[in-house]
Amino acid sequence: MNTEKIMDCERNRLEKLTNFRLPQYFYKVGIMIGAITIIMMFVRAFAMEGDTEWLKHLLQKTLLVAMLLMSIARDKEEDELTVKLRMQSYAWAFITGVVYALVMPYVEFGVSNVVNNGGEAYKDLGDFQILMFMLMIQLMSYHILKRYR
């Protein structure tokens, strides 16, 4: 096998991966799952007593999956421009997510030390917080870019 065939094969695989989209109805499924999950988070926070830490983690992961479904679902009108806008929104989400992950722990550390007048410990961000932020940025920036095209 020569190198050109290998490069073409790898390019085709990469294009399949970047062009992967779920059917359009998965956007509505993601919204429904997300809404139910947020309602359950409020129920867990205010109505449930006892050790429900496992439920908190389950609901967080479910919310991430719901937002991911919304993020990779097709639009009604899927064309080259919407694909480009989607890729731009992923780039914005990645850049802002990295900046957020680098800056936010120091901001939180400084604010907690000012408010509590004590030596608060430095806390790193969790995976849920970073992924949630990045998916929110991607969804919001995609819809804003789509609106002003």
Short mmCIF file of C-alpha atoms in Angstrom, two decimals:
data_model
loop_
_atom_site.label_atom_id
_atom_site.label_comp_id
_atom_site.label_asym_id
_atom_site.label_seq_id
_atom_site.Cartn_x
_atom_site.Cartn_y
_atom_site.Cartn_z
CA MET A 1 0.00 0.00 0.00
CA ASN A 2 1.49 3.34 -0.96
CA THR A 3 1.45 6.44 1.22
CA GLU A 4 -1.13 8.30 -0.90
CA LYS A 5 -3.73 5.57 -0.37
CA ILE A 6 -3.02 5.58 3.36
CA MET A 7 -3.38 9.37 3.51
CA ASP A 8 -6.65 9.25 1.55
CA CYS A 9 -8.00 6.55 3.85
CA GLU A 10 -7.06 8.55 6.95
CA ARG A 11 -8.56 11.74 5.47
CA ASN A 12 -11.84 9.91 4.75
CA ARG A 13 -11.98 8.57 8.31
CA LEU A 14 -11.34 12.04 9.72
CA GLU A 15 -14.07 13.57 7.52
CA LYS A 16 -16.54 10.90 8.66
CA LEU A 17 -15.74 11.74 12.26
CA THR A 18 -16.01 15.52 11.85
CA ASN A 19 -19.22 15.26 9.80
CA PHE A 20 -20.96 12.94 12.27
CA ARG A 21 -24.39 14.24 13.24
CA LEU A 22 -27.34 12.66 14.96
CA PRO A 23 -30.80 13.05 13.42
CA GLN A 24 -32.60 16.34 14.11
CA TYR A 25 -35.07 14.92 16.64
CA PHE A 26 -32.20 14.22 19.06
CA TYR A 27 -32.14 17.97 19.78
CA LYS A 28 -35.65 17.74 21.21
CA VAL A 29 -34.74 14.54 23.06
CA GLY A 30 -31.76 16.37 24.60
CA ILE A 31 -33.97 19.28 25.67
CA MET A 32 -36.48 16.91 27.29
CA ILE A 33 -33.79 14.93 29.11
CA GLY A 34 -32.11 18.17 30.22
CA ALA A 35 -35.36 19.67 31.53
CA ILE A 36 -36.25 16.51 33.46
CA THR A 37 -32.72 16.37 34.87
CA ILE A 38 -32.80 19.99 36.03
CA ILE A 39 -36.18 19.43 37.70
CA MET A 40 -34.76 16.33 39.41
CA MET A 41 -31.76 18.36 40.58
CA PHE A 42 -34.10 20.83 42.29
CA VAL A 43 -36.12 17.97 43.82
CA ARG A 44 -32.92 16.39 45.12
CA ALA A 45 -31.67 19.68 46.55
CA PHE A 46 -34.85 20.75 48.34
CA ALA A 47 -37.03 17.71 48.94
CA MET A 48 -34.73 14.74 49.48
CA GLU A 49 -32.93 14.04 52.69
CA GLY A 50 -30.12 11.67 53.44
CA ASP A 51 -27.11 10.63 51.42
CA THR A 52 -28.00 11.42 47.80
CA GLU A 53 -24.50 12.11 46.54
CA TRP A 54 -24.77 9.23 44.06
CA LEU A 55 -27.94 10.81 42.63
CA LYS A 56 -26.17 14.16 42.27
CA HIS A 57 -23.40 12.57 40.21
CA LEU A 58 -25.89 10.62 38.11
CA LEU A 59 -27.92 13.75 37.37
CA GLN A 60 -24.78 15.69 36.46
CA LYS A 61 -23.70 13.04 33.96
CA THR A 62 -27.23 12.86 32.55
CA LEU A 63 -27.27 16.62 32.04
CA LEU A 64 -23.94 16.43 30.20
CA VAL A 65 -25.29 13.68 27.93
CA ALA A 66 -28.43 15.75 27.22
CA MET A 67 -26.35 18.77 26.26
CA LEU A 68 -24.09 16.61 24.10
CA LEU A 69 -27.15 15.27 22.25
CA MET A 70 -28.25 18.85 21.63
CA SER A 71 -24.77 19.78 20.47
CA ILE A 72 -24.33 17.06 17.84
CA ALA A 73 -27.89 16.91 16.50
CA ARG A 74 -28.48 18.10 12.95
CA ASP A 75 -30.31 21.31 12.13
CA LYS A 76 -33.39 21.44 9.96
CA GLU A 77 -31.29 23.20 7.33
CA GLU A 78 -27.86 21.58 7.41
CA ASP A 79 -25.50 23.08 4.82
CA GLU A 80 -21.85 24.11 4.54
CA LEU A 81 -22.44 27.37 6.37
CA THR A 82 -24.07 25.73 9.39
CA VAL A 83 -21.24 23.18 9.53
CA LYS A 84 -18.71 26.03 9.50
CA LEU A 85 -20.65 27.89 12.20
CA ARG A 86 -20.80 24.74 14.30
CA MET A 87 -17.03 24.27 14.01
CA GLN A 88 -16.51 27.93 14.97
CA SER A 89 -18.68 27.45 18.03
CA TYR A 90 -16.66 24.36 19.03
CA ALA A 91 -13.47 26.42 18.67
CA TRP A 92 -14.94 29.22 20.82
CA ALA A 93 -16.05 26.69 23.42
CA PHE A 94 -12.61 25.08 23.56
CA ILE A 95 -10.75 28.39 23.87
CA THR A 96 -13.07 29.82 26.52
CA GLY A 97 -13.09 26.49 28.36
CA VAL A 98 -9.30 26.47 28.62
CA VAL A 99 -9.22 30.10 29.78
CA TYR A 100 -12.00 29.36 32.27
CA ALA A 101 -10.17 26.32 33.63
CA LEU A 102 -6.96 28.32 34.05
CA VAL A 103 -8.40 31.52 35.55
CA MET A 104 -11.47 30.49 37.55
CA PRO A 105 -9.70 28.57 40.37
CA TYR A 106 -7.63 31.67 41.18
CA VAL A 107 -10.67 33.94 41.08
CA GLU A 108 -12.56 31.56 43.35
CA PHE A 109 -9.56 31.34 45.69
CA GLY A 110 -9.24 35.14 45.90
CA VAL A 111 -12.95 35.75 46.44
CA SER A 112 -13.24 33.05 49.11
CA ASN A 113 -10.25 34.50 50.98
CA VAL A 114 -11.72 38.02 50.88
CA VAL A 115 -15.18 36.88 51.98
CA ASN A 116 -14.08 34.44 54.68
CA ASN A 117 -11.07 36.46 56.01
CA GLY A 118 -9.12 33.27 56.35
CA GLY A 119 -6.80 30.94 54.60
CA GLU A 120 -9.08 29.11 52.22
CA ALA A 121 -7.50 26.22 50.38
CA TYR A 122 -6.99 26.32 46.62
CA LYS A 123 -9.58 24.13 44.91
CA ASP A 124 -9.32 22.86 41.35
CA LEU A 125 -12.39 22.80 39.11
CA GLY A 126 -14.19 19.54 38.60
CA ASP A 127 -14.76 17.85 35.27
CA PHE A 128 -18.50 18.48 35.40
CA GLN A 129 -18.06 22.23 35.83
CA ILE A 130 -15.62 22.56 32.92
CA LEU A 131 -17.58 20.31 30.55
CA MET A 132 -20.86 22.02 31.44
CA PHE A 133 -19.32 25.42 30.78
CA MET A 134 -17.87 24.33 27.44
CA LEU A 135 -21.13 22.78 26.23
CA MET A 136 -23.10 25.87 27.28
CA ILE A 137 -20.66 28.12 25.42
CA GLN A 138 -20.84 25.90 22.33
CA LEU A 139 -24.63 25.83 22.24
CA MET A 140 -25.01 29.55 22.91
CA SER A 141 -22.33 30.65 20.44
CA TYR A 142 -23.69 28.35 17.72
CA HIS A 143 -27.18 29.78 18.07
CA ILE A 144 -25.85 33.35 18.14
CA LEU A 145 -23.68 32.75 15.07
CA LYS A 146 -26.61 31.12 13.29
CA ARG A 147 -28.89 34.03 14.10
CA TYR A 148 -26.49 36.68 12.73
CA ARG A 149 -25.34 34.84 9.60
#
